[in-house]
């Protein structure tokens, strides 16, 4: 998932710490750790403080998508110590023997501070929670304008209501679009059953005349500016920002269920600096450090110790940022479907878009 940082809080200057993976001339007194993470997905001050406290030099590299990250790790030419993939990609990396099991005795802050419900969700792509440590997470839901929608909004079906024709925004993303139709139909969003996917495709084609636009990042600005009545938003953390910009906006997780996405720290099998990788992950799981990253990134943290440090009661108690997942049915993380499954989804999506 591409991350688009929203500076809801005081932003920290990026500074000069970012380097390419090959810039390793200064290794620090206790060696180095080579980190591969999403763009703008960490407070650079936490990296600086890690270096100061440990004497370990952080060599930091960024990627834009899971699909760009994966082949670099698979090829092994660039040996990373710590990587932050998304759920389905972690499953793929486990299946292809690219990750090493974590020694949680060396990462005590992970088990101490991360809430049990996120470990439970992680089981869907990392059975036994052997290979990954949750870093950031969120849900996919409906953002709607209270002044433009006068029907109850608790179901994905509102996105098929003809009353809101040309006022509906859908995600221009094959898995996210199909997830909506699959959940509405009572199917798993990881289904590879051709009959179920045909049903979902037909629903999306039926909906298409009602859709104002298929968008990704634009849904945020369009909803803030009152250009649409309702839209699918895939980063729930952004809903908090949009509400601050436009108080008429509300966010809901539909009753049929949705996607819970999780980005997690992992250690590649060929990591050259294992001990330092463990120290880095443990440091990022410390409450005060996770809190600083939450302030900078704004996406929900799974870290209870960090949440306790949030001074704004509205944010700390927000059911958008920190919903009780046990109150919702049919929550899933995306699974890696294999090349055949991916091709099937892509072909059906082409039919939707071209119909």
mmCIF file of C-alpha atoms in Angstrom:
data_model
loop_
_atom_site.group_PDB
_atom_site.id
_atom_site.type_symbol
_atom_site.label_atom_id
_atom_site.label_comp_id
_atom_site.label_asym_id
_atom_site.label_seq_id
_atom_site.Cartn_x
_atom_site.Cartn_y
_atom_site.Cartn_z
ATOM 1 C CA UNK A 1 0.000 0.000 0.000
ATOM 2 C CA UNK A 2 1.285 3.382 -0.861
ATOM 3 C CA UNK A 3 1.366 5.538 2.225
ATOM 4 C CA UNK A 4 0.540 9.235 2.011
ATOM 5 C CA UNK A 5 1.504 10.971 5.207
ATOM 6 C CA UNK A 6 -0.971 13.500 6.567
ATOM 7 C CA UNK A 7 0.598 15.895 8.999
ATOM 8 C CA UNK A 8 -2.211 16.171 11.526
ATOM 9 C CA UNK A 9 0.289 16.987 14.183
ATOM 10 C CA UNK A 10 3.537 18.942 14.210
ATOM 11 C CA UNK A 11 5.683 17.540 11.422
ATOM 12 C CA UNK A 12 9.337 16.886 11.915
ATOM 13 C CA UNK A 13 11.797 17.936 9.254
ATOM 14 C CA UNK A 14 13.087 15.031 7.225
ATOM 15 C CA UNK A 15 16.677 16.090 7.802
ATOM 16 C CA UNK A 16 19.553 14.461 6.070
ATOM 17 C CA UNK A 17 19.468 10.922 7.442
ATOM 18 C CA UNK A 18 18.003 9.241 4.369
ATOM 19 C CA UNK A 19 20.632 7.406 2.382
ATOM 20 C CA UNK A 20 20.630 4.787 -0.296
ATOM 21 C CA UNK A 21 21.298 1.229 0.671
ATOM 22 C CA UNK A 22 24.772 1.427 -0.794
ATOM 23 C CA UNK A 23 25.946 4.359 1.344
ATOM 24 C CA UNK A 24 27.550 2.408 4.154
ATOM 25 C CA UNK A 25 30.832 4.194 4.733
ATOM 26 C CA UNK A 26 29.945 5.151 8.311
ATOM 27 C CA UNK A 27 28.908 2.060 10.221
ATOM 28 C CA UNK A 28 28.867 3.474 13.771
ATOM 29 C CA UNK A 29 30.782 2.166 16.742
ATOM 30 C CA UNK A 30 28.476 -0.837 17.097
ATOM 31 C CA UNK A 31 27.964 -1.529 13.417
ATOM 32 C CA UNK A 32 24.921 -0.727 11.322
ATOM 33 C CA UNK A 33 21.357 -1.769 10.567
ATOM 34 C CA UNK A 34 19.976 -1.504 7.029
ATOM 35 C CA UNK A 35 16.284 -0.595 7.003
ATOM 36 C CA UNK A 36 13.897 -0.709 4.014
ATOM 37 C CA UNK A 37 10.603 1.106 4.665
ATOM 38 C CA UNK A 38 7.772 2.976 2.958
ATOM 39 C CA UNK A 39 8.401 6.603 2.019
ATOM 40 C CA UNK A 40 7.672 9.085 4.823
ATOM 41 C CA UNK A 41 6.720 6.242 7.146
ATOM 42 C CA UNK A 42 8.887 7.041 10.142
ATOM 43 C CA UNK A 43 9.817 10.071 12.224
ATOM 44 C CA UNK A 44 13.452 10.686 11.350
ATOM 45 C CA UNK A 45 14.068 11.907 14.887
ATOM 46 C CA UNK A 46 13.445 8.361 16.130
ATOM 47 C CA UNK A 47 16.210 7.125 13.854
ATOM 48 C CA UNK A 48 18.553 9.805 15.139
ATOM 49 C CA UNK A 49 17.773 8.948 18.770
ATOM 50 C CA UNK A 50 18.260 5.220 18.062
ATOM 51 C CA UNK A 51 21.717 5.932 16.676
ATOM 52 C CA UNK A 52 22.602 8.104 19.657
ATOM 53 C CA UNK A 53 21.422 5.564 22.220
ATOM 54 C CA UNK A 54 22.889 2.454 20.625
ATOM 55 C CA UNK A 55 25.867 3.625 18.596
ATOM 56 C CA UNK A 56 24.369 1.712 15.651
ATOM 57 C CA UNK A 57 24.333 3.515 12.298
ATOM 58 C CA UNK A 58 20.987 3.321 10.461
ATOM 59 C CA UNK A 59 21.273 2.989 6.695
ATOM 60 C CA UNK A 60 17.791 3.843 5.463
ATOM 61 C CA UNK A 61 16.197 3.063 2.102
ATOM 62 C CA UNK A 62 12.604 3.641 0.916
ATOM 63 C CA UNK A 63 10.136 1.913 -1.392
ATOM 64 C CA UNK A 64 6.806 3.028 -2.867
ATOM 65 C CA UNK A 65 4.952 -0.282 -3.191
ATOM 66 C CA UNK A 66 5.177 -3.834 -1.910
ATOM 67 C CA UNK A 67 5.684 -4.944 -5.488
ATOM 68 C CA UNK A 68 8.808 -2.781 -5.819
ATOM 69 C CA UNK A 69 10.170 -3.979 -2.490
ATOM 70 C CA UNK A 70 9.665 -7.713 -3.009
ATOM 71 C CA UNK A 71 12.003 -8.429 -5.938
ATOM 72 C CA UNK A 72 14.838 -6.486 -4.308
ATOM 73 C CA UNK A 73 14.578 -8.599 -1.176
ATOM 74 C CA UNK A 74 14.097 -11.778 -3.214
ATOM 75 C CA UNK A 75 17.169 -11.121 -5.359
ATOM 76 C CA UNK A 76 19.307 -10.647 -2.258
ATOM 77 C CA UNK A 77 21.647 -8.217 -4.009
ATOM 78 C CA UNK A 78 20.668 -5.548 -1.482
ATOM 79 C CA UNK A 79 20.893 -7.184 1.911
ATOM 80 C CA UNK A 80 18.417 -5.518 4.250
ATOM 81 C CA UNK A 81 18.191 -6.156 7.975
ATOM 82 C CA UNK A 82 14.680 -4.813 8.598
ATOM 83 C CA UNK A 83 11.820 -4.424 6.111
ATOM 84 C CA UNK A 84 8.219 -3.197 6.578
ATOM 85 C CA UNK A 85 5.901 -5.026 4.133
ATOM 86 C CA UNK A 86 2.115 -5.243 4.199
ATOM 87 C CA UNK A 87 0.147 -8.281 5.333
ATOM 88 C CA UNK A 88 -0.348 -10.169 2.042
ATOM 89 C CA UNK A 89 3.249 -9.552 1.017
ATOM 90 C CA UNK A 90 4.515 -10.899 4.334
ATOM 91 C CA UNK A 91 2.578 -14.085 3.587
ATOM 92 C CA UNK A 92 4.227 -14.293 0.169
ATOM 93 C CA UNK A 93 7.666 -13.742 1.707
ATOM 94 C CA UNK A 94 7.021 -16.479 4.275
ATOM 95 C CA UNK A 95 5.794 -18.870 1.573
ATOM 96 C CA UNK A 96 8.957 -18.235 -0.443
ATOM 97 C CA UNK A 97 11.291 -18.680 2.538
ATOM 98 C CA UNK A 98 12.585 -15.094 2.479
ATOM 99 C CA UNK A 99 12.115 -14.334 6.184
ATOM 100 C CA UNK A 100 13.616 -15.678 9.367
ATOM 101 C CA UNK A 101 11.617 -16.419 12.523
ATOM 102 C CA UNK A 102 11.948 -13.720 15.174
ATOM 103 C CA UNK A 103 13.476 -14.300 18.585
ATOM 104 C CA UNK A 104 11.014 -12.384 20.756
ATOM 105 C CA UNK A 105 13.292 -12.751 23.773
ATOM 106 C CA UNK A 106 15.410 -10.150 22.001
ATOM 107 C CA UNK A 107 12.354 -7.994 21.158
ATOM 108 C CA UNK A 108 10.556 -7.773 24.535
ATOM 109 C CA UNK A 109 8.758 -4.487 23.784
ATOM 110 C CA UNK A 110 6.799 -6.174 21.001
ATOM 111 C CA UNK A 111 4.936 -8.614 23.216
ATOM 112 C CA UNK A 112 4.736 -6.144 26.110
ATOM 113 C CA UNK A 113 3.256 -3.186 24.223
ATOM 114 C CA UNK A 114 1.352 -4.369 21.161
ATOM 115 C CA UNK A 115 -2.322 -5.037 21.781
ATOM 116 C CA UNK A 116 -3.530 -8.628 21.521
ATOM 117 C CA UNK A 117 -6.150 -7.867 18.853
ATOM 118 C CA UNK A 118 -3.438 -6.939 16.348
ATOM 119 C CA UNK A 119 -1.530 -10.139 16.987
ATOM 120 C CA UNK A 120 -4.814 -11.940 16.374
ATOM 121 C CA UNK A 121 -5.322 -10.171 13.040
ATOM 122 C CA UNK A 122 -1.710 -10.891 12.078
ATOM 123 C CA UNK A 123 -2.354 -14.613 12.450
ATOM 124 C CA UNK A 124 -4.229 -14.451 9.142
ATOM 125 C CA UNK A 125 -1.018 -13.846 7.195
ATOM 126 C CA UNK A 126 1.621 -14.947 9.748
ATOM 127 C CA UNK A 127 0.289 -18.066 11.508
ATOM 128 C CA UNK A 128 1.743 -18.272 14.995
ATOM 129 C CA UNK A 129 3.087 -14.698 14.710
ATOM 130 C CA UNK A 130 6.520 -16.092 14.035
ATOM 131 C CA UNK A 131 7.910 -13.655 11.487
ATOM 132 C CA UNK A 132 6.401 -10.179 11.941
ATOM 133 C CA UNK A 133 5.776 -7.374 14.430
ATOM 134 C CA UNK A 134 2.847 -4.984 13.734
ATOM 135 C CA UNK A 135 3.948 -1.392 13.094
ATOM 136 C CA UNK A 136 0.918 0.492 11.694
ATOM 137 C CA UNK A 137 -2.586 -0.567 10.800
ATOM 138 C CA UNK A 138 -5.986 0.655 9.684
ATOM 139 C CA UNK A 139 -9.368 -0.245 8.269
ATOM 140 C CA UNK A 140 -11.209 0.372 5.010
ATOM 141 C CA UNK A 141 -14.600 2.018 5.303
ATOM 142 C CA UNK A 142 -17.076 4.572 3.987
ATOM 143 C CA UNK A 143 -16.520 8.278 4.423
ATOM 144 C CA UNK A 144 -19.744 10.231 3.927
ATOM 145 C CA UNK A 145 -21.073 13.766 4.201
ATOM 146 C CA UNK A 146 -23.911 14.072 6.729
ATOM 147 C CA UNK A 147 -25.414 17.031 4.884
ATOM 148 C CA UNK A 148 -25.584 15.097 1.598
ATOM 149 C CA UNK A 149 -26.620 11.620 2.788
ATOM 150 C CA UNK A 150 -29.952 11.215 4.577
ATOM 151 C CA UNK A 151 -30.063 7.406 4.665
ATOM 152 C CA UNK A 152 -28.525 5.225 7.364
ATOM 153 C CA UNK A 153 -24.908 4.434 6.507
ATOM 154 C CA UNK A 154 -24.047 1.055 7.963
ATOM 155 C CA UNK A 155 -23.744 -1.126 4.874
ATOM 156 C CA UNK A 156 -21.707 -1.258 1.678
ATOM 157 C CA UNK A 157 -25.070 -1.236 -0.106
ATOM 158 C CA UNK A 158 -25.286 2.555 0.259
ATOM 159 C CA UNK A 159 -22.723 2.694 -2.552
ATOM 160 C CA UNK A 160 -25.341 1.181 -4.872
ATOM 161 C CA UNK A 161 -28.126 3.602 -3.933
ATOM 162 C CA UNK A 162 -29.265 5.403 -7.093
ATOM 163 C CA UNK A 163 -30.197 8.447 -5.028
ATOM 164 C CA UNK A 164 -26.481 9.246 -4.818
ATOM 165 C CA UNK A 165 -25.671 8.771 -8.501
ATOM 166 C CA UNK A 166 -22.603 10.763 -9.553
ATOM 167 C CA UNK A 167 -21.829 11.404 -5.880
ATOM 168 C CA UNK A 168 -20.057 8.118 -5.137
ATOM 169 C CA UNK A 169 -16.284 7.662 -5.108
ATOM 170 C CA UNK A 170 -14.798 4.189 -5.496
ATOM 171 C CA UNK A 171 -11.197 3.082 -5.104
ATOM 172 C CA UNK A 172 -9.293 2.667 -8.368
ATOM 173 C CA UNK A 173 -7.735 -0.515 -7.005
ATOM 174 C CA UNK A 174 -8.664 -4.035 -8.040
ATOM 175 C CA UNK A 175 -8.493 -5.678 -4.602
ATOM 176 C CA UNK A 176 -10.147 -2.777 -2.751
ATOM 177 C CA UNK A 177 -12.969 -2.462 -5.272
ATOM 178 C CA UNK A 178 -13.619 -6.191 -5.319
ATOM 179 C CA UNK A 179 -13.446 -6.312 -1.516
ATOM 180 C CA UNK A 180 -16.475 -4.004 -1.306
ATOM 181 C CA UNK A 181 -18.523 -6.143 -3.696
ATOM 182 C CA UNK A 182 -17.356 -9.390 -2.120
ATOM 183 C CA UNK A 183 -18.245 -8.307 1.403
ATOM 184 C CA UNK A 184 -21.639 -7.044 0.249
ATOM 185 C CA UNK A 185 -22.240 -10.469 -1.289
ATOM 186 C CA UNK A 186 -21.172 -12.326 1.839
ATOM 187 C CA UNK A 187 -17.942 -13.635 0.299
ATOM 188 C CA UNK A 188 -14.373 -13.580 1.545
ATOM 189 C CA UNK A 189 -12.321 -10.742 0.093
ATOM 190 C CA UNK A 190 -9.644 -13.376 -0.581
ATOM 191 C CA UNK A 191 -11.968 -15.572 -2.643
ATOM 192 C CA UNK A 192 -10.604 -17.184 -5.792
ATOM 193 C CA UNK A 193 -13.914 -18.913 -6.550
ATOM 194 C CA UNK A 194 -14.729 -17.904 -10.116
ATOM 195 C CA UNK A 195 -18.494 -17.898 -9.539
ATOM 196 C CA UNK A 196 -18.137 -15.596 -6.530
ATOM 197 C CA UNK A 197 -15.806 -13.298 -8.418
ATOM 198 C CA UNK A 198 -18.182 -13.146 -11.358
ATOM 199 C CA UNK A 199 -20.948 -12.112 -8.958
ATOM 200 C CA UNK A 200 -18.695 -9.393 -7.516
ATOM 201 C CA UNK A 201 -17.740 -8.242 -11.016
ATOM 202 C CA UNK A 202 -21.396 -7.994 -12.046
ATOM 203 C CA UNK A 203 -22.141 -5.918 -8.944
ATOM 204 C CA UNK A 204 -19.320 -3.515 -9.778
ATOM 205 C CA UNK A 205 -20.544 -3.187 -13.360
ATOM 206 C CA UNK A 206 -24.058 -2.537 -12.063
ATOM 207 C CA UNK A 207 -22.681 0.158 -9.779
ATOM 208 C CA UNK A 208 -20.496 1.835 -12.386
ATOM 209 C CA UNK A 209 -23.111 4.305 -13.769
ATOM 210 C CA UNK A 210 -23.537 5.680 -10.236
ATOM 211 C CA UNK A 211 -19.811 6.276 -9.671
ATOM 212 C CA UNK A 212 -18.543 9.812 -10.078
ATOM 213 C CA UNK A 213 -14.920 8.678 -10.235
ATOM 214 C CA UNK A 214 -12.518 5.852 -9.447
ATOM 215 C CA UNK A 215 -9.846 7.479 -7.343
ATOM 216 C CA UNK A 216 -7.118 6.743 -4.829
ATOM 217 C CA UNK A 217 -5.687 9.709 -2.949
ATOM 218 C CA UNK A 218 -8.210 12.146 -4.469
ATOM 219 C CA UNK A 219 -11.043 10.754 -2.353
ATOM 220 C CA UNK A 220 -9.697 12.725 0.599
ATOM 221 C CA UNK A 221 -9.717 16.116 -1.076
ATOM 222 C CA UNK A 222 -12.982 15.534 -2.899
ATOM 223 C CA UNK A 223 -14.761 14.626 0.327
ATOM 224 C CA UNK A 224 -13.268 17.578 2.221
ATOM 225 C CA UNK A 225 -14.420 19.947 -0.523
ATOM 226 C CA UNK A 226 -17.955 18.519 -0.647
ATOM 227 C CA UNK A 227 -17.530 17.254 -4.191
ATOM 228 C CA UNK A 228 -19.087 13.863 -3.387
ATOM 229 C CA UNK A 229 -21.548 12.461 -0.876
ATOM 230 C CA UNK A 230 -19.741 9.229 -0.047
ATOM 231 C CA UNK A 231 -16.543 7.429 -0.848
ATOM 232 C CA UNK A 232 -14.487 4.382 0.008
ATOM 233 C CA UNK A 233 -11.414 5.357 1.986
ATOM 234 C CA UNK A 234 -8.676 2.792 2.501
ATOM 235 C CA UNK A 235 -6.639 4.506 5.199
ATOM 236 C CA UNK A 236 -8.852 5.089 8.232
ATOM 237 C CA UNK A 237 -6.226 7.398 9.740
ATOM 238 C CA UNK A 238 -7.009 9.853 6.964
ATOM 239 C CA UNK A 239 -10.635 9.996 8.096
ATOM 240 C CA UNK A 240 -9.546 11.834 11.249
ATOM 241 C CA UNK A 241 -7.801 14.433 9.115
ATOM 242 C CA UNK A 242 -10.797 14.866 6.815
ATOM 243 C CA UNK A 243 -13.131 15.357 9.781
ATOM 244 C CA UNK A 244 -10.918 18.131 11.097
ATOM 245 C CA UNK A 245 -11.019 19.803 7.712
ATOM 246 C CA UNK A 246 -14.770 19.227 7.237
ATOM 247 C CA UNK A 247 -16.846 18.475 10.383
ATOM 248 C CA UNK A 248 -19.737 17.235 8.214
ATOM 249 C CA UNK A 249 -17.811 14.047 7.394
ATOM 250 C CA UNK A 250 -18.326 10.728 9.171
ATOM 251 C CA UNK A 251 -16.546 7.384 8.835
ATOM 252 C CA UNK A 252 -18.096 3.945 9.290
ATOM 253 C CA UNK A 253 -16.999 0.323 9.082
ATOM 254 C CA UNK A 254 -19.871 -1.446 7.273
ATOM 255 C CA UNK A 255 -21.695 -4.278 9.010
ATOM 256 C CA UNK A 256 -20.762 -6.819 6.325
ATOM 257 C CA UNK A 257 -17.104 -6.536 7.326
ATOM 258 C CA UNK A 258 -14.019 -5.040 5.751
ATOM 259 C CA UNK A 259 -10.271 -5.147 5.293
ATOM 260 C CA UNK A 260 -7.973 -4.605 8.251
ATOM 261 C CA UNK A 261 -4.535 -3.837 6.835
ATOM 262 C CA UNK A 262 -1.344 -4.213 8.831
ATOM 263 C CA UNK A 263 2.218 -3.190 7.965
ATOM 264 C CA UNK A 264 4.794 -5.023 10.039
ATOM 265 C CA UNK A 265 8.516 -5.239 10.708
ATOM 266 C CA UNK A 266 10.239 -8.374 9.428
ATOM 267 C CA UNK A 267 13.840 -9.587 9.167
ATOM 268 C CA UNK A 268 14.958 -11.106 5.839
ATOM 269 C CA UNK A 269 16.656 -14.467 5.979
ATOM 270 C CA UNK A 270 19.917 -13.041 4.624
ATOM 271 C CA UNK A 271 20.028 -10.049 7.030
ATOM 272 C CA UNK A 272 23.731 -9.295 7.656
ATOM 273 C CA UNK A 273 23.178 -7.592 11.023
ATOM 274 C CA UNK A 274 20.672 -9.754 12.897
ATOM 275 C CA UNK A 275 21.402 -8.502 16.408
ATOM 276 C CA UNK A 276 21.116 -4.878 15.352
ATOM 277 C CA UNK A 277 17.894 -5.649 13.463
ATOM 278 C CA UNK A 278 16.381 -7.036 16.658
ATOM 279 C CA UNK A 279 17.496 -3.964 18.579
ATOM 280 C CA UNK A 280 15.944 -1.677 15.958
ATOM 281 C CA UNK A 281 12.560 -3.428 16.014
ATOM 282 C CA UNK A 282 12.529 -3.520 19.806
ATOM 283 C CA UNK A 283 13.306 0.191 19.903
ATOM 284 C CA UNK A 284 10.472 0.976 17.488
ATOM 285 C CA UNK A 285 8.116 -0.956 19.787
ATOM 286 C CA UNK A 286 9.013 1.203 22.786
ATOM 287 C CA UNK A 287 6.033 3.293 23.870
ATOM 288 C CA UNK A 288 7.614 6.730 23.564
ATOM 289 C CA UNK A 289 9.151 5.913 20.174
ATOM 290 C CA UNK A 290 5.934 4.432 18.771
ATOM 291 C CA UNK A 291 4.108 7.542 19.988
ATOM 292 C CA UNK A 292 6.479 9.846 18.104
ATOM 293 C CA UNK A 293 5.994 7.800 14.948
ATOM 294 C CA UNK A 294 2.210 7.900 15.401
ATOM 295 C CA UNK A 295 2.324 11.691 15.678
ATOM 296 C CA UNK A 296 4.354 11.930 12.501
ATOM 297 C CA UNK A 297 2.659 9.286 10.359
ATOM 298 C CA UNK A 298 -0.896 9.654 11.783
ATOM 299 C CA UNK A 299 -1.820 6.072 10.922
ATOM 300 C CA UNK A 300 -3.068 4.040 13.851
ATOM 301 C CA UNK A 301 -0.502 2.448 16.120
ATOM 302 C CA UNK A 302 -1.071 -1.032 17.569
ATOM 303 C CA UNK A 303 1.108 -0.035 20.524
ATOM 304 C CA UNK A 304 -0.846 0.372 23.795
ATOM 305 C CA UNK A 305 2.018 2.149 25.532
ATOM 306 C CA UNK A 306 2.102 4.717 22.725
ATOM 307 C CA UNK A 307 -1.653 5.233 22.809
ATOM 308 C CA UNK A 308 -1.517 6.023 26.520
ATOM 309 C CA UNK A 309 0.812 8.933 25.715
ATOM 310 C CA UNK A 310 -1.663 10.618 23.336
ATOM 311 C CA UNK A 311 -2.767 13.809 25.085
ATOM 312 C CA UNK A 312 -5.705 14.613 22.808
ATOM 313 C CA UNK A 313 -8.671 12.723 24.301
ATOM 314 C CA UNK A 314 -10.555 12.806 20.996
ATOM 315 C CA UNK A 315 -7.690 11.040 19.239
ATOM 316 C CA UNK A 316 -6.815 8.620 22.045
ATOM 317 C CA UNK A 317 -10.454 7.512 22.370
ATOM 318 C CA UNK A 318 -11.304 7.731 18.682
ATOM 319 C CA UNK A 319 -13.293 4.767 17.402
ATOM 320 C CA UNK A 320 -11.867 5.543 13.967
ATOM 321 C CA UNK A 321 -8.221 5.447 14.982
ATOM 322 C CA UNK A 322 -8.646 2.728 17.606
ATOM 323 C CA UNK A 323 -11.821 0.712 17.031
ATOM 324 C CA UNK A 324 -12.519 -2.357 19.124
ATOM 325 C CA UNK A 325 -12.199 -4.937 16.363
ATOM 326 C CA UNK A 326 -14.112 -7.498 18.388
ATOM 327 C CA UNK A 327 -17.259 -5.436 17.775
ATOM 328 C CA UNK A 328 -17.149 -6.084 14.033
ATOM 329 C CA UNK A 329 -17.844 -9.217 12.022
ATOM 330 C CA UNK A 330 -16.022 -10.597 9.001
ATOM 331 C CA UNK A 331 -12.797 -8.613 9.290
ATOM 332 C CA UNK A 332 -9.997 -9.915 7.098
ATOM 333 C CA UNK A 333 -6.498 -9.039 5.996
ATOM 334 C CA UNK A 334 -5.548 -9.455 2.369
ATOM 335 C CA UNK A 335 -3.991 -12.790 1.484
ATOM 336 C CA UNK A 336 -1.486 -13.436 -1.241
ATOM 337 C CA UNK A 337 -3.512 -15.199 -3.941
ATOM 338 C CA UNK A 338 -0.683 -16.440 -6.113
ATOM 339 C CA UNK A 339 -0.028 -15.491 -9.722
ATOM 340 C CA UNK A 340 -3.116 -17.307 -10.979
ATOM 341 C CA UNK A 341 -5.370 -15.588 -8.448
ATOM 342 C CA UNK A 342 -3.884 -12.172 -9.176
ATOM 343 C CA UNK A 343 -4.368 -12.670 -12.909
ATOM 344 C CA UNK A 344 -7.992 -13.655 -12.396
ATOM 345 C CA UNK A 345 -8.735 -10.496 -10.397
ATOM 346 C CA UNK A 346 -6.910 -8.306 -12.910
ATOM 347 C CA UNK A 347 -8.818 -9.735 -15.872
ATOM 348 C CA UNK A 348 -12.176 -9.232 -14.163
ATOM 349 C CA UNK A 349 -11.210 -5.686 -13.152
ATOM 350 C CA UNK A 350 -10.407 -4.899 -16.779
ATOM 351 C CA UNK A 351 -13.940 -6.021 -17.648
ATOM 352 C CA UNK A 352 -15.381 -3.691 -15.017
ATOM 353 C CA UNK A 353 -13.361 -0.715 -16.191
ATOM 354 C CA UNK A 354 -14.019 -1.299 -19.902
ATOM 355 C CA UNK A 355 -17.720 -2.156 -19.657
#
